Amino acid sequence: MMIEKTIKIKNKAGMHTRPAATIVKLASKYKCEFFISKDGMNINGKSIIGVMTLAAEMDSEVTLTFDGEDEELAAAEITDYFERGFDEL
Amino acid sequence: MKNFKEIFKEAQNKISGIAAAPGIVISNVYLFTKETLEINHSSITDVEEAKKNLDEALFKSKKELNKIFSIAKERMGPTRAAIFEAQLMILDDPILISKIKERIESEKKQPEYIVNDEISKYQEMMINSTEAYMKERAHDIEDIKHRIIRNLQKKRWQSKIPNDSIVVSDSLTPADTILLSRHNVHGFITDHGGLTSHAAIISRSLNIPCVVGTHNATTKIKDGDKIIVDGFHGYILVNPTEEQIKFFHGKINKLIELQKGLEEFVHAPAKTIDGKEIILAANVDVTGEIDLVITNGAKGIGLYRTEQILEELGEFPNEDEQTRIYANLSSRIYPEWLTIRAFDIGGDKFKFVDYDEPNPFLGLRGLRILLENKTLFKTQVRAVLKASKNKNIQFMLPLVTTITEIHKAKEIIDECRKELRTEKISFDKNMKIGIMLEVPSAAVMARELANEVDFISIGTNDLIQYLMAVDRGNDLVSDLYQEFNPAVIRTIHHIVTETKKVHKSVSLCGEMAADTLAIPLLIGLGLDSLSMSPATITYAKRIIRLLSFQKAKALADECLKFTTEKEVTARIEKFFKENSITRTRNII
């Protein structure tokens, strides 16, 4: 099993450093693998330096994949954070 | 037998500089060069050692960043501080770190090479992005990359320093100086810096001969050279001749004799021949100095520079750690006074990589930083109060500019007192609060400021720097850093008389107090207390015990009328001759 979700960046500032740090912190709580892909780049979501290389501005789309035993919980919490526009709406 | 003058005049192998810490030493050189970010590509044999060094460099980097992060959170708001949080997370990035370790194992190259190569890959991705802000982000990553590499390189040179050597370097940071002094270093020489540079201050406090401002010592001296350092006259002799070695061995023996002579009155009071007693207290930089303080017969600690704890630990100590350090010092020096100066950070003493202040010496430093970072300040105030049970601690605020700042600081101190009372923690309710007088605006208002506090301490290093508008670390203008300029003397005079009008005590704790030439003048100006590096106390005491207070007063009155520094120093030199007092450097 694997969960894949495509999601739009909603906040004005995009996926800047603070949300990047929060995403990695959230992902680190889970055992499942978590990747973020955009424009052909596939980045391990538990690596802060990796996530920081992704330029995701407002209205752009990223694909999140979760794979592992607790993938459902991870997917729920992390997609929710994206949906909330990184709490910057 | 030849004298110093003749020896130096004939010497073909001499380098001259500023005599920053007294003493003579003959030993081999360790040339301390910071190969900043020249990446070493060489292969390694010990993979485990390399991985251990990497872990230590990461740990050290974390400590450094935590120190910055704790300030950044309060100062810059969460968005800017996020950069540091992200940098901290990079140091723990599981993907990145395991990749680096894998590559160290498989490629068997220096960790600094792998770190540089691996992190640069991410930076390239950022630079190639079409988004403008990603270039900025690449810059942030550069910062953390440099930090890790710097710490890896430090690790490399640290293991190379042989014991018993004389360190020759371009310049030295306080952290470098303290670190190096742990390797039983016998002397320090730097190309740059003046009497008040860190290398100079710490050398004096550790009693290690030091010559600074040589301009070119690092190019004229090679690693492993045998040299003679004369910290009295500011000369270095490279690969000395037989005659020179013999001469200086003789001087070293005389010096040992002199010090033995000084030991006789370690416990005698610093009293003038006409009965005026001067309190000679010690400046303390590192806690390890406390033994030196006691063996040199200091009447208390007149200045404990707490920011040195940061230098030693690499991060802000928490309340309990601070309490332990202060309480321990207080017990060791009891029943004499321990004067704790609040963290004097900013300026040259503590650089925040994130603030590029155009004018750091006129920027956020001293009390200004403490009032902006209430949590940091309160932690220290609480620790000082909790450590005050012996009732021999007094607390001093650095770089006070206005009376309003004193009011604000006192409010915070009161807040801490209240908190401790509710927490039922005992402390000295009458703990004295004082200020450093080192800003011209505060000097002008000395009486009004003194009225607000229990004591005043004149910090001549900064006072002279601000009064003369001269950067003490800048060789190009350092000749304007004039301790004996009439403007300086008149300002000290003003502070002393104004403070005495409101019956508050006034002392002086700058480097000037350690200059034997300044002692008759300072005492004549009415200072009852001087604080200096422990090793210089007995030298100062010898002079005081030969002085007449009445004559010193007359000397000060005369000097207050002069208009140039030259007239002042010439008059004091004459005073020494008239009263048949020989200065240390003339005895040996």
XYZ file of C-alpha atoms in Angstrom, chain A residues 13-18 20-22 24-25 28 41 43-44 46-57 88, chain B residues 78-79 82-83 85-87 89-91 93-96 118-119 122-123 125-126 129 131 133-134 137 140-141 144:
56
model
C 4.820 33.085 0.877
C 4.909 29.496 -0.427
C 6.875 26.670 1.181
C 9.492 28.851 2.840
C 11.873 27.871 5.609
C 9.466 27.841 8.545
C 9.743 23.389 5.534
C 11.030 22.909 9.077
C 7.549 22.099 10.389
C 10.162 17.738 8.427
C 9.387 17.806 12.149
C 10.019 12.644 11.640
C 12.313 16.361 -8.323
C 12.786 14.723 -2.227
C 12.888 12.772 1.020
C 12.474 13.808 6.426
C 15.515 15.713 5.188
C 15.376 19.424 5.947
C 18.157 20.288 3.506
C 16.293 18.344 0.798
C 12.945 19.993 1.451
C 14.664 23.379 1.383
C 15.757 22.796 -2.210
C 12.127 22.670 -3.335
C 10.796 25.963 -4.614
C 7.051 25.726 -4.156
C 5.377 29.086 -4.597
C -0.481 31.386 7.245
C 9.930 33.592 14.535
C 10.335 34.027 10.764
C 13.394 29.909 11.525
C 16.596 30.132 9.487
C 16.119 26.439 13.473
C 16.477 25.034 9.964
C 20.267 25.232 10.252
C 17.879 20.719 11.911
C 20.409 20.325 9.086
C 22.982 19.283 11.681
C 19.347 15.727 9.081
C 19.302 11.895 9.023
C 19.515 11.642 5.240
C 22.362 14.132 4.891
C 27.700 16.897 -0.335
C 26.188 20.169 0.912
C 22.048 21.007 -2.537
C 23.251 24.551 -2.928
C 20.070 22.870 -6.912
C 18.969 26.038 -5.101
C 16.172 27.345 -9.333
C 12.889 31.408 -7.868
C 14.534 33.596 -2.979
C 16.200 30.232 -3.505
C 18.449 30.119 0.732
C 21.876 30.292 4.403
C 23.110 26.807 3.621
C 26.012 26.121 8.084
